[in-house]
Coordinates of C-alpha atoms in Angstrom, one line a residue:
Chain A
M1 CA -10.2 0.5 55.2
N2 CA -12.0 -1.7 57.6
K3 CA -9.7 -4.6 58.6
I4 CA -12.4 -7.2 58.4
F5 CA -12.2 -7.6 54.7
E6 CA -8.4 -7.6 54.6
T7 CA -8.0 -10.5 57.0
P8 CA -7.8 -14.1 55.6
L9 CA -10.6 -15.9 57.4
Y10 CA -10.1 -19.3 55.9
P11 CA -6.5 -19.2 54.7
Y12 CA -5.2 -22.0 52.5
T13 CA -4.2 -25.2 54.2
R14 CA -3.4 -28.4 52.4
S15 CA -6.3 -30.9 52.2
P16 CA -5.8 -34.7 52.3
D17 CA -7.8 -34.7 49.0
Q18 CA -4.8 -33.1 47.3
G19 CA -2.8 -35.7 45.3
C20 CA -4.6 -38.7 46.7
T21 CA -5.4 -41.7 44.7
P22 CA -8.0 -42.7 43.8
V23 CA -9.4 -39.2 43.4
A24 CA -11.4 -38.2 46.5
R25 CA -15.2 -38.0 46.1
R26 CA -17.2 -35.5 48.2
R27 CA -21.0 -35.4 48.6
V28 CA -21.7 -31.8 47.8
V29 CA -19.1 -29.3 46.6
I30 CA -20.0 -25.7 46.6
V31 CA -18.1 -23.2 44.6
G32 CA -18.1 -19.7 46.1
A33 CA -18.0 -18.7 49.7
G34 CA -20.3 -15.7 49.4
P35 CA -23.7 -15.4 51.2
V36 CA -25.4 -18.0 49.1
G37 CA -22.6 -20.7 49.1
L38 CA -22.1 -20.3 52.8
A39 CA -25.8 -20.5 53.6
A40 CA -26.2 -23.6 51.5
A41 CA -23.2 -25.3 53.1
I42 CA -24.4 -24.5 56.6
D43 CA -27.9 -25.7 55.9
L44 CA -26.6 -29.0 54.4
A45 CA -24.0 -29.6 57.1
Q46 CA -26.5 -29.0 59.9
Q47 CA -28.6 -31.7 58.4
G48 CA -25.7 -34.1 58.2
I49 CA -24.8 -33.7 54.5
E50 CA -21.1 -33.3 53.7
A51 CA -20.4 -29.9 52.2
V52 CA -17.0 -28.7 50.9
V53 CA -16.9 -25.0 50.0
L54 CA -14.2 -23.9 47.5
D55 CA -13.3 -20.2 47.0
D56 CA -10.5 -18.7 45.0
N57 CA -10.1 -16.1 47.7
D58 CA -9.8 -16.5 51.5
K59 CA -11.5 -13.3 52.7
V60 CA -15.0 -11.9 52.9
S61 CA -16.5 -9.5 50.4
F62 CA -14.4 -6.4 49.6
G63 CA -16.6 -3.4 50.4
S64 CA -20.1 -3.5 51.8
R65 CA -21.8 -4.5 48.6
A66 CA -25.1 -6.1 49.5
I67 CA -26.4 -4.3 52.6
C68 CA -30.2 -4.8 52.8
F69 CA -31.3 -8.1 54.2
A70 CA -35.0 -8.7 54.2
K71 CA -37.3 -10.3 56.8
R72 CA -37.7 -13.5 55.0
Q73 CA -33.9 -13.9 54.7
L74 CA -33.6 -13.3 58.4
E75 CA -36.1 -16.0 59.0
I76 CA -34.0 -18.3 56.8
L77 CA -30.9 -17.3 58.9
D78 CA -32.9 -18.1 62.0
R79 CA -33.4 -21.6 60.7
L80 CA -29.6 -21.8 60.1
G81 CA -28.9 -20.6 63.6
C82 CA -27.4 -17.2 62.9
G83 CA -30.3 -14.8 62.5
Q84 CA -30.0 -13.2 65.9
Q85 CA -26.4 -12.3 65.5
M86 CA -27.2 -10.5 62.2
V87 CA -30.1 -8.6 63.7
D88 CA -28.0 -7.6 66.8
K89 CA -25.3 -6.1 64.6
G90 CA -27.5 -4.8 61.8
V91 CA -29.4 -1.5 61.6
V92 CA -33.1 -2.2 61.8
W93 CA -35.3 -0.1 59.6
N94 CA -38.9 -0.2 58.3
L95 CA -39.4 3.4 57.2
G96 CA -38.6 4.9 53.8
K97 CA -38.9 8.5 52.6
V98 CA -39.1 9.6 49.0
F99 CA -38.0 13.1 47.8
F100 CA -38.6 14.7 44.4
G101 CA -36.4 17.7 43.7
D102 CA -36.2 19.5 47.1
R103 CA -39.5 18.3 48.6
K104 CA -40.5 15.1 50.4
V105 CA -43.3 13.6 48.5
Y106 CA -44.2 10.7 50.8
E107 CA -43.0 8.1 53.2
F108 CA -43.8 4.4 53.7
N109 CA -43.6 1.8 56.3
L110 CA -42.6 -1.6 55.0
L111 CA -44.0 -3.6 58.0
P112 CA -47.3 -2.1 58.9
E113 CA -48.3 -5.3 60.6
D114 CA -47.3 -6.7 64.0
G115 CA -46.6 -10.2 65.2
H116 CA -43.4 -10.7 63.3
Q117 CA -40.2 -11.7 65.1
R118 CA -38.1 -10.1 62.4
P119 CA -38.2 -6.5 61.1
A120 CA -38.8 -5.7 57.4
F121 CA -35.2 -5.1 56.8
I122 CA -31.8 -4.8 58.4
N123 CA -28.8 -3.1 56.9
L124 CA -25.6 -5.0 57.4
Q125 CA -22.4 -4.8 55.3
Q126 CA -21.9 -8.0 53.3
Y127 CA -18.5 -8.4 54.9
Y128 CA -20.2 -8.8 58.3
F129 CA -22.9 -11.1 56.9
E130 CA -20.2 -13.3 55.4
T131 CA -18.0 -13.2 58.5
Y132 CA -20.8 -14.4 60.7
L133 CA -21.6 -17.2 58.3
V134 CA -17.9 -18.2 58.1
Q135 CA -17.7 -18.2 61.9
H136 CA -20.9 -20.3 62.1
A137 CA -19.5 -22.7 59.6
Q138 CA -16.2 -23.0 61.5
Q139 CA -18.1 -23.5 64.8
L140 CA -20.1 -26.3 63.2
Q141 CA -16.9 -27.8 61.8
S142 CA -15.3 -27.8 65.3
Q143 CA -18.4 -29.6 66.6
G144 CA -17.9 -32.3 64.1
A145 CA -20.4 -31.2 61.4
P146 CA -19.3 -32.3 57.8
I147 CA -18.4 -28.8 56.6
E148 CA -15.1 -27.5 55.3
L149 CA -14.0 -24.2 53.7
R150 CA -11.1 -24.3 51.4
G151 CA -9.5 -20.9 50.7
Q152 CA -7.4 -20.2 47.6
N153 CA -9.0 -23.2 45.8
K154 CA -9.8 -22.1 42.3
V155 CA -11.8 -24.4 40.1
T156 CA -10.2 -24.6 36.6
R157 CA -12.1 -27.4 35.0
V158 CA -15.5 -28.9 35.5
E159 CA -17.1 -31.9 33.8
D160 CA -20.4 -33.5 34.5
R161 CA -19.9 -37.2 34.2
G162 CA -23.5 -38.3 34.6
D163 CA -23.2 -39.8 38.1
H164 CA -20.7 -37.3 39.4
V165 CA -18.9 -34.1 38.6
A166 CA -15.2 -34.0 38.0
L167 CA -13.2 -30.9 39.0
Q168 CA -9.7 -29.7 38.7
I169 CA -8.7 -27.2 41.3
D170 CA -5.7 -24.9 41.4
T171 CA -4.1 -24.1 44.7
P172 CA -0.9 -22.3 45.9
E173 CA 0.7 -25.8 46.0
G174 CA -0.5 -26.7 42.5
P175 CA -3.6 -28.4 41.0
Y176 CA -5.5 -31.4 42.2
D177 CA -8.5 -33.4 41.1
L178 CA -11.7 -33.8 43.1
Q179 CA -15.0 -35.4 42.4
A180 CA -18.4 -34.3 43.7
D181 CA -21.7 -36.2 43.8
W182 CA -23.3 -32.7 43.4
L183 CA -21.9 -29.3 42.6
I184 CA -23.6 -26.1 43.6
A185 CA -22.2 -23.1 41.7
C186 CA -22.5 -20.0 43.8
D187 CA -19.7 -18.2 42.1
G188 CA -21.4 -14.9 41.3
A189 CA -22.6 -13.0 38.3
G190 CA -19.4 -13.6 36.4
S191 CA -19.6 -17.4 37.3
P192 CA -16.5 -19.2 36.0
I193 CA -18.4 -22.5 36.3
R194 CA -21.1 -21.2 34.0
A195 CA -18.5 -20.0 31.5
M196 CA -16.6 -23.3 31.6
M197 CA -19.8 -25.2 30.9
G198 CA -20.5 -22.8 28.0
L199 CA -24.0 -21.9 29.3
D200 CA -25.7 -18.7 28.3
F201 CA -26.7 -15.8 30.5
V202 CA -28.9 -13.4 28.5
G203 CA -31.0 -10.4 29.4
R204 CA -31.3 -6.7 29.4
V205 CA -28.4 -4.3 29.8
F206 CA -29.2 -0.9 31.5
E207 CA -27.1 1.9 30.2
D208 CA -26.4 3.7 33.4
N209 CA -23.6 4.1 35.9
F210 CA -24.0 4.4 39.6
L211 CA -21.5 5.6 42.2
I212 CA -21.5 3.8 45.5
A213 CA -19.7 5.6 48.3
D214 CA -19.6 4.2 51.8
V215 CA -18.7 7.0 54.2
I216 CA -18.1 7.1 57.9
M217 CA -19.7 10.1 59.5
D218 CA -21.5 11.3 62.6
A219 CA -24.7 12.5 61.0
E220 CA -28.1 13.3 62.3
F221 CA -30.0 11.5 59.6
P222 CA -32.6 9.1 60.9
T223 CA -32.5 5.3 60.4
E224 CA -34.6 5.3 57.3
R225 CA -34.2 4.7 53.6
W226 CA -34.1 8.1 51.8
F227 CA -34.5 8.1 48.1
W228 CA -34.3 11.2 45.9
F229 CA -35.6 11.6 42.4
D230 CA -33.9 14.5 40.6
P231 CA -32.4 16.1 43.7
P232 CA -30.8 19.6 43.6
F233 CA -27.4 18.0 44.4
N234 CA -27.6 15.5 41.5
K235 CA -29.8 17.1 38.9
G236 CA -31.7 14.9 36.6
Q237 CA -30.4 11.8 38.4
S238 CA -31.3 9.8 41.5
A239 CA -29.7 9.4 44.9
L240 CA -30.1 7.0 47.9
L241 CA -28.9 7.3 51.5
H242 CA -28.9 4.4 53.8
K243 CA -27.4 3.7 57.2
Q244 CA -25.2 0.8 58.0
P245 CA -23.6 -0.3 61.3
D246 CA -20.5 1.4 62.7
G247 CA -21.5 4.8 61.6
V248 CA -21.1 3.9 57.9
W249 CA -23.6 5.4 55.4
R250 CA -24.3 4.1 52.0
I251 CA -24.6 6.7 49.4
D252 CA -25.7 5.8 45.9
L253 CA -25.6 8.4 43.1
Q254 CA -26.8 7.9 39.6
L255 CA -24.1 9.2 37.2
G256 CA -25.5 8.6 33.7
W257 CA -24.0 6.6 30.8
D258 CA -21.2 8.6 29.2
I259 CA -18.7 9.0 32.0
D260 CA -15.1 8.2 32.7
K261 CA -15.4 5.5 35.4
E262 CA -11.8 5.6 36.6
Q263 CA -11.9 9.4 37.0
E264 CA -15.3 9.4 38.7
K265 CA -13.9 7.0 41.4
Q266 CA -11.1 9.4 42.4
P267 CA -11.6 11.1 45.8
E268 CA -11.2 14.5 44.1
K269 CA -14.3 13.8 42.1
V270 CA -16.3 11.9 44.7
I271 CA -15.8 14.2 47.7
P272 CA -17.3 17.3 46.0
R273 CA -20.3 15.3 45.0
L274 CA -20.8 14.1 48.5
K275 CA -20.3 17.6 50.0
A276 CA -23.0 18.8 47.6
M277 CA -25.3 16.2 49.1
L278 CA -24.4 16.2 52.8
G279 CA -23.4 19.9 53.2
E280 CA -20.1 21.6 53.3
D281 CA -19.7 21.3 57.0
V282 CA -20.3 17.6 57.5
N283 CA -17.1 15.7 58.3
F284 CA -16.9 12.3 56.6
Q285 CA -14.3 9.7 55.6
L286 CA -14.5 7.6 52.5
E287 CA -14.5 3.8 53.3
W288 CA -15.2 2.3 49.9
V289 CA -16.0 3.7 46.5
S290 CA -17.2 1.7 43.5
I291 CA -19.0 2.3 40.3
Y292 CA -21.5 -0.2 39.0
T293 CA -23.6 -0.8 36.0
F294 CA -26.1 -3.6 35.9
Q295 CA -28.1 -6.1 33.9
C296 CA -31.3 -8.0 34.4
R297 CA -30.7 -11.5 33.2
R298 CA -30.9 -15.2 34.1
M299 CA -29.8 -18.6 32.9
E300 CA -32.4 -20.5 31.0
K301 CA -32.1 -23.4 33.5
F302 CA -30.6 -23.4 36.9
R303 CA -30.2 -27.2 37.1
H304 CA -27.8 -28.9 34.7
N305 CA -28.0 -32.5 35.9
R306 CA -25.5 -32.6 38.8
V307 CA -24.4 -29.0 38.5
I308 CA -26.9 -26.6 40.1
F309 CA -26.6 -22.8 40.0
A310 CA -27.7 -20.6 42.8
G311 CA -27.6 -16.8 43.5
D312 CA -26.0 -14.3 41.1
S313 CA -24.5 -17.1 39.0
A314 CA -28.0 -18.0 38.0
H315 CA -29.7 -14.7 37.9
Q316 CA -28.8 -11.0 38.1
V317 CA -31.0 -8.0 38.9
S318 CA -30.5 -4.3 39.4
P319 CA -29.8 -3.4 43.0
F320 CA -33.1 -1.5 43.4
G321 CA -35.3 -3.6 45.6
A322 CA -32.5 -5.6 47.4
R323 CA -33.3 -8.6 45.3
G324 CA -29.8 -9.9 44.7
A325 CA -28.4 -11.5 47.8
N326 CA -31.9 -11.9 49.2
S327 CA -33.1 -14.0 46.3
G328 CA -29.8 -16.0 46.4
L329 CA -30.6 -17.0 50.0
Q330 CA -34.1 -18.1 48.9
D331 CA -32.4 -20.3 46.2
A332 CA -30.3 -22.0 48.9
D333 CA -33.4 -22.3 51.2
N334 CA -35.3 -23.9 48.3
L335 CA -32.5 -26.2 47.2
V336 CA -31.1 -27.7 50.3
W337 CA -34.0 -29.7 51.6
K338 CA -34.6 -31.2 48.2
L339 CA -31.0 -32.1 47.7
K340 CA -31.0 -33.7 51.1
L341 CA -34.0 -35.9 50.3
V342 CA -32.5 -36.9 47.0
I343 CA -29.1 -37.7 48.6
D344 CA -30.8 -39.7 51.4
G345 CA -32.6 -41.7 48.7
K346 CA -36.1 -40.6 49.9
A347 CA -37.0 -38.6 46.8
P348 CA -36.2 -39.0 43.1
P349 CA -33.7 -36.6 41.4
A350 CA -36.7 -35.1 39.6
L351 CA -37.4 -33.2 42.8
L352 CA -34.5 -31.1 41.9
D353 CA -36.3 -30.0 38.7
S354 CA -38.8 -28.3 41.0
Y355 CA -35.8 -26.2 42.3
D356 CA -35.4 -25.1 38.7
T357 CA -39.1 -24.3 38.1
E358 CA -39.7 -22.6 41.4
R359 CA -36.5 -20.5 41.5
V360 CA -36.8 -19.6 37.8
Y361 CA -40.3 -18.3 38.7
G362 CA -38.8 -16.4 41.6
A363 CA -36.0 -15.0 39.4
D364 CA -38.5 -13.8 36.8
E365 CA -40.5 -12.1 39.5
N366 CA -37.4 -10.4 40.7
I367 CA -36.2 -9.4 37.2
L368 CA -39.7 -8.0 36.4
N369 CA -39.8 -5.9 39.6
S370 CA -36.2 -4.8 39.4
S371 CA -36.6 -3.8 35.7
R372 CA -39.7 -1.8 36.4
S373 CA -38.0 0.0 39.3
T374 CA -35.1 0.8 37.0
D375 CA -37.4 2.1 34.3
F376 CA -39.0 4.4 36.9
I377 CA -35.8 5.6 38.6
T378 CA -33.9 6.1 35.3
P379 CA -36.4 7.0 32.6
K380 CA -35.0 6.1 29.2
S381 CA -37.2 8.3 27.1
Q382 CA -38.7 11.8 27.3
Q383 CA -42.2 10.4 27.6
S384 CA -41.3 8.0 30.4
R385 CA -39.7 10.9 32.3
I386 CA -42.9 12.9 31.9
F387 CA -45.0 10.1 33.3
R388 CA -42.5 9.5 36.1
D389 CA -42.5 13.1 37.1
A390 CA -46.3 13.2 36.9
V391 CA -46.5 10.3 39.4
L392 CA -44.2 12.1 41.7
D393 CA -46.0 15.4 41.5
L394 CA -49.4 13.6 42.1
S395 CA -48.0 11.5 45.0
E396 CA -47.3 14.7 47.0
H397 CA -51.0 15.5 46.9
F398 CA -53.0 12.3 46.4
A399 CA -52.8 8.9 48.0
F400 CA -53.7 7.1 44.8
A401 CA -50.4 8.0 43.1
R402 CA -48.2 6.7 46.0
P403 CA -48.4 3.0 45.0
L404 CA -47.1 4.0 41.6
V405 CA -43.9 5.6 43.0
N406 CA -41.3 3.0 42.4
S407 CA -38.0 3.6 44.1
G408 CA -37.4 -0.1 44.3
R409 CA -40.0 -2.8 45.1
L410 CA -38.3 -4.2 48.2
S411 CA -37.6 -7.9 48.3
L412 CA -40.5 -10.1 49.3
P413 CA -40.5 -13.9 49.0
C414 CA -42.4 -15.2 46.1
T415 CA -45.4 -17.6 46.3
Y416 CA -44.8 -20.6 44.1
D417 CA -48.2 -20.5 42.4
G418 CA -48.6 -23.3 40.0
S419 CA -45.7 -25.4 41.3
D420 CA -46.0 -29.1 40.8
L421 CA -45.2 -29.6 44.4
N422 CA -48.4 -27.9 45.5
S423 CA -51.7 -29.7 46.2
A424 CA -54.9 -28.0 45.2
D425 CA -56.2 -25.6 47.8
A426 CA -58.7 -27.5 49.9
L427 CA -59.3 -24.5 52.2
P428 CA -60.8 -21.9 49.8
D429 CA -62.1 -19.8 52.7
G430 CA -58.6 -19.6 54.0
P431 CA -56.5 -16.4 53.5
A432 CA -54.9 -16.0 50.1
R433 CA -51.5 -15.2 51.7
T434 CA -51.2 -18.7 53.0
R435 CA -52.4 -20.6 49.9
P436 CA -50.3 -23.5 48.7
G437 CA -46.9 -22.3 47.5
A438 CA -46.8 -19.3 49.9
P439 CA -44.1 -18.7 52.4
C440 CA -45.5 -19.0 56.0
P441 CA -46.1 -15.6 57.6
D442 CA -44.8 -15.3 61.1
V443 CA -47.2 -15.0 64.1
A444 CA -46.6 -14.0 67.7
L445 CA -47.6 -16.8 70.0
E446 CA -47.6 -17.0 73.8
G447 CA -44.0 -17.2 74.7
G448 CA -42.5 -17.0 71.2
Y449 CA -43.2 -17.0 67.5
L450 CA -44.5 -19.5 65.0
L451 CA -41.6 -19.6 62.5
P452 CA -38.9 -20.8 64.8
Q453 CA -41.1 -23.9 65.4
L454 CA -41.2 -24.7 61.7
G455 CA -38.6 -25.8 59.2
N456 CA -35.9 -28.4 58.3
E457 CA -38.5 -31.1 58.1
F458 CA -42.1 -31.4 57.0
V459 CA -44.5 -30.0 59.6
L460 CA -48.3 -30.6 59.9
L461 CA -49.7 -27.5 61.4
C462 CA -53.1 -28.3 63.0
I463 CA -55.1 -25.3 64.1
N464 CA -58.2 -25.9 66.2
T465 CA -58.1 -29.6 65.4
A466 CA -56.5 -32.5 67.2
P467 CA -53.1 -33.4 65.9
P468 CA -52.3 -37.0 64.8
Q469 CA -49.3 -39.0 66.0
A470 CA -46.1 -38.3 64.1
L471 CA -46.4 -39.5 60.5
Q472 CA -43.9 -41.3 58.3
V473 CA -44.4 -41.3 54.5
N474 CA -41.8 -43.4 52.6
G475 CA -39.3 -42.7 55.3
I476 CA -40.0 -38.9 55.4
A477 CA -41.1 -37.7 58.8
V478 CA -44.0 -35.3 59.3
R479 CA -44.0 -33.6 62.6
P480 CA -47.3 -32.4 64.0
L481 CA -47.7 -29.0 65.6
A482 CA -51.0 -28.2 67.3
L483 CA -52.1 -24.6 67.9
T484 CA -55.4 -23.1 68.9
C485 CA -57.0 -19.7 68.5
D486 CA -60.4 -18.1 69.1
G487 CA -61.8 -14.6 68.9
Q488 CA -59.7 -13.5 71.9
T489 CA -56.4 -15.4 71.7
N490 CA -53.9 -15.6 68.8
T491 CA -56.1 -13.4 66.5
A492 CA -53.1 -12.9 64.1
L493 CA -52.9 -16.7 63.7
A494 CA -56.6 -16.7 62.8
Q495 CA -56.2 -13.8 60.4
R496 CA -53.1 -15.3 58.7
Y497 CA -54.0 -19.0 58.7
L498 CA -57.8 -19.5 59.1
G499 CA -59.6 -16.6 57.4
D500 CA -63.2 -17.6 57.7
A501 CA -62.5 -21.2 58.4
P502 CA -63.0 -22.5 61.9
A503 CA -60.1 -24.9 61.7
A504 CA -57.3 -25.8 59.3
V505 CA -54.5 -28.3 58.7
Y506 CA -51.4 -27.2 56.8
L507 CA -48.7 -29.3 55.4
L508 CA -45.5 -27.2 55.5
R509 CA -42.3 -27.9 53.6
P510 CA -38.9 -27.8 55.2
D511 CA -38.3 -24.4 53.7
Q512 CA -41.5 -23.1 55.5
H513 CA -43.6 -22.8 52.3
V514 CA -47.1 -24.2 52.3
A515 CA -47.5 -27.4 50.4
A516 CA -51.2 -28.1 51.0
R517 CA -54.0 -27.2 53.3
W518 CA -57.3 -28.6 54.4
P519 CA -60.3 -27.8 56.7
S520 CA -59.6 -30.9 58.8
Y521 CA -57.3 -33.9 59.2
N522 CA -57.4 -36.5 56.5
E523 CA -54.5 -38.9 56.5
P524 CA -54.8 -40.3 52.9
E525 CA -54.8 -36.7 51.5
I526 CA -51.9 -35.7 53.6
R527 CA -49.9 -38.7 52.4
A528 CA -50.8 -37.9 48.8
A529 CA -49.8 -34.3 49.3
L530 CA -46.5 -35.2 50.9
L531 CA -45.7 -37.5 47.9
R532 CA -46.6 -34.7 45.5
A533 CA -44.4 -32.2 47.5
T534 CA -41.4 -34.6 47.1
A535 CA -41.9 -35.3 43.3
Q536 CA -43.3 -38.8 44.0
G537 CA -47.0 -38.0 43.3
Chain B
M1 CA -66.9 -7.3 33.4
S2 CA -67.0 -3.7 32.4
R3 CA -66.0 -2.7 28.9
L4 CA -64.6 0.5 27.5
I5 CA -67.4 2.9 26.3
L6 CA -66.7 4.0 22.8
T7 CA -70.2 5.5 22.1
P8 CA -71.1 9.1 23.0
N9 CA -71.1 9.3 26.8
L10 CA -70.6 13.0 27.6
D11 CA -73.8 14.9 28.2
R12 CA -72.2 18.3 27.2
P13 CA -69.3 17.3 24.9
D14 CA -68.5 20.9 23.8
D15 CA -68.2 22.0 27.4
V16 CA -65.9 19.2 28.4
Y17 CA -63.7 19.9 25.3
A18 CA -63.5 23.5 26.2
D19 CA -62.5 22.6 29.8
L20 CA -59.6 20.6 28.4
L21 CA -58.4 23.4 26.2
A22 CA -58.8 25.9 29.1
A23 CA -56.7 23.8 31.4
H24 CA -53.8 24.1 28.9
D25 CA -54.2 27.9 28.4
G26 CA -50.9 29.7 28.9
L27 CA -48.9 26.5 29.4
D28 CA -45.8 25.8 27.3
K29 CA -45.2 22.5 25.7
A30 CA -43.4 20.9 28.7
Q31 CA -46.1 22.1 31.1
S32 CA -48.9 20.8 28.8
D33 CA -47.2 17.4 28.5
A34 CA -46.9 17.2 32.2
L35 CA -50.5 18.2 32.7
N36 CA -51.7 15.6 30.2
A37 CA -49.6 12.9 32.0
R38 CA -51.1 13.8 35.4
L39 CA -54.6 13.8 33.9
I40 CA -54.1 10.4 32.3
L41 CA -53.0 9.0 35.7
V42 CA -55.9 10.6 37.6
L43 CA -58.4 9.2 35.1
A44 CA -56.7 5.8 35.0
N45 CA -57.0 5.6 38.8
H46 CA -60.7 6.6 38.6
I47 CA -61.4 3.9 36.0
G48 CA -59.6 1.4 38.3
D49 CA -59.9 -1.5 35.9
R50 CA -56.8 -2.7 34.1
Q51 CA -58.8 -4.3 31.3
V52 CA -60.7 -1.1 30.5
I53 CA -57.5 0.9 30.5
A54 CA -55.9 -1.6 28.2
E55 CA -58.9 -1.3 25.8
A56 CA -58.5 2.5 26.0
L57 CA -54.8 2.3 25.1
Q58 CA -55.7 0.1 22.2
A59 CA -58.4 2.4 20.9
A60 CA -56.2 5.4 21.3
S61 CA -53.3 3.7 19.5
R62 CA -55.5 2.4 16.7
A63 CA -57.2 5.8 16.0
G64 CA -53.8 7.3 15.4
Q65 CA -53.0 5.0 12.5
P66 CA -54.1 5.4 8.9
V67 CA -57.3 3.5 8.2

C-alpha cells in the first residue's frame, strides 16, 4: 500500500475549545476533510472567514477513489491557489476510446477547442488531491489565515438553534461542545449529520456491482480513457481502463448483481480477471481493490437554515461521468462567496437559498446524465440492450450514431438558467455559451489567460468599451477589467464573449459565472444587476 | 413546426413493405430485433426532430392498444 494514505496528516491535538466555558463559538464549522470540505475551508479562510474543519479521521482518502478532475474544477483550484500543483502531478488526458466486443468503434476528444489554460481532465488519486489541499490549508494556517483542521473530532450531536448550530464532538480525550454560526456538512454520502438531523436522501438504486482495481504496472497503454462494452475478457459486462500518476492504472469491471462481494475482492479472484484483460505476461501489482454499488439520489433541500450540505452528503451519482467530486467542488465554489457576503452583512441570508436552487439544479443535471449513462452502460432489459448494441454497431460505421454512445457524459459545469440571481440577457446577439448563468469559458490572452484574472469578487468585464472607475454597490466592490479584440487579435475572446456584438459588458460573479451582460456600459443597470445577484433585487 | 405525417406518404407502399420483409430474410429473431433497432435509429436521425419522433412513438404505442 502507498504510504500516503496511512500517514496521519492532521493528527489529533487538543484544542483550547475543549472544555472551555462559555462554549466556544466559531464562524464556520465544516464537517468532513474530503475534497469538498477542504476546498470550502480554504476558499473561506483565504477571504478572511474563520473555518474549522472537523474530521473523525486524520488521514487522506483510503484508496484512489475519485480520480478524474475536470477542467472547471482545475479552474476553481486555480482560484484557491493549488491548481498548478494538481496539474503538475496529475495525468493530463483529452482522448477517449470506445470498444465494443473486440473492435474499437470510435474515439473522442473532450477538448477540441484551444485557448484554455487547463486540460479537459487530469487523473489524480483522491489521496493526492486531498494531501495537496491539506498542505495548502496548513500553509495558509502558518501564514495566519483563520483555518484549522481538527483530526479525530467526530460530531455526535448537532442542533440548529436558529441563530447558531450547537455541536457535540467526541475526541480521544472525551467529548466537548462547540457552537458554529454556520455549519457546512461535507461528510459524504453516508452523512452522519444528515442522519442526525433526520433528513431524507431518496433516489434510484442501481442493481449492479463494480470491481475497482488499482494496479501498478509498466504498460504500453496510451494516456487515454478506454471503455469497453461487452469485451471478450468480461462478457456481457463493461470495463474501463484509466491511467493515474506513479504508474498506477485504474481498472473498473462490471460484475453484475448476484455476486459474493467478499469473495470477489480476494486476490485469487481479482488477479485472474485482470490477467484476462491485460494479458498473461503483463506484470502488475495490486494497490487497492474495492467493490462498489451506486445510487442516484439527492436531498430535497441542501440548505437547512444554518446547516448547509455540500458534495456527496447532498447528492450522489454513479461514477460514470466523473460527476461526484467534481460537482462537490462546484457546490463549494457556489456557496463560499455567498456565505462570505452574508457573514460580512453585505447580503441577506436569502442569498443562501440561491445556493440551494442553483446546486439542486446542478445535482439534477448530474443525476440525469449519470442515470442515462448507467442505463446505456448496464442495460436493464433485453430491449434496452438491443438498442444499446444497435447504437454501438452503427457508431463504427456512421458518425450520426457516435453522439448516442454513452460511456459517461463527462463532467461539465452547469449553466444556472433561470436562477433568480441572473439578470435578463441584454446581449441577445452574444454567444449562448456566455449567457447569464453560464460559467465563464477561458480564453488565451497576450501573456496569460482570462480566468486567472477573474474570481473572488465581482468583476465588470468590459470588451471594446471604456471601463468605469471601480464601483461600490452597498459595500460590495466591483472591479473593472478592460479587454479589446478585433478581427485579428483575441479572436477567441470575440467568439466566446461577443458573438455578433461589437462590444460587451459582463457582470461576473465571484465564482466566475455570468450574472448579467449588456452591449455597453450602463451604471444603473449594473447596480440593479449586482443587487439581484446578491438577493437584494 | 413540422408534424408527423399519418396520411399515406409512400408512393409505392407495396414495394417498401416488400423491402422491409426482404431485409429480414434469413435472420433469426435476435438478428431481426437488432436490425429493427438499427433501422429505428437511422430513421430517427434522418427525421432529426424530437417532436416528430415523440409523435411517432405515441402513434405507434396507441395503435398497439385495443380501440
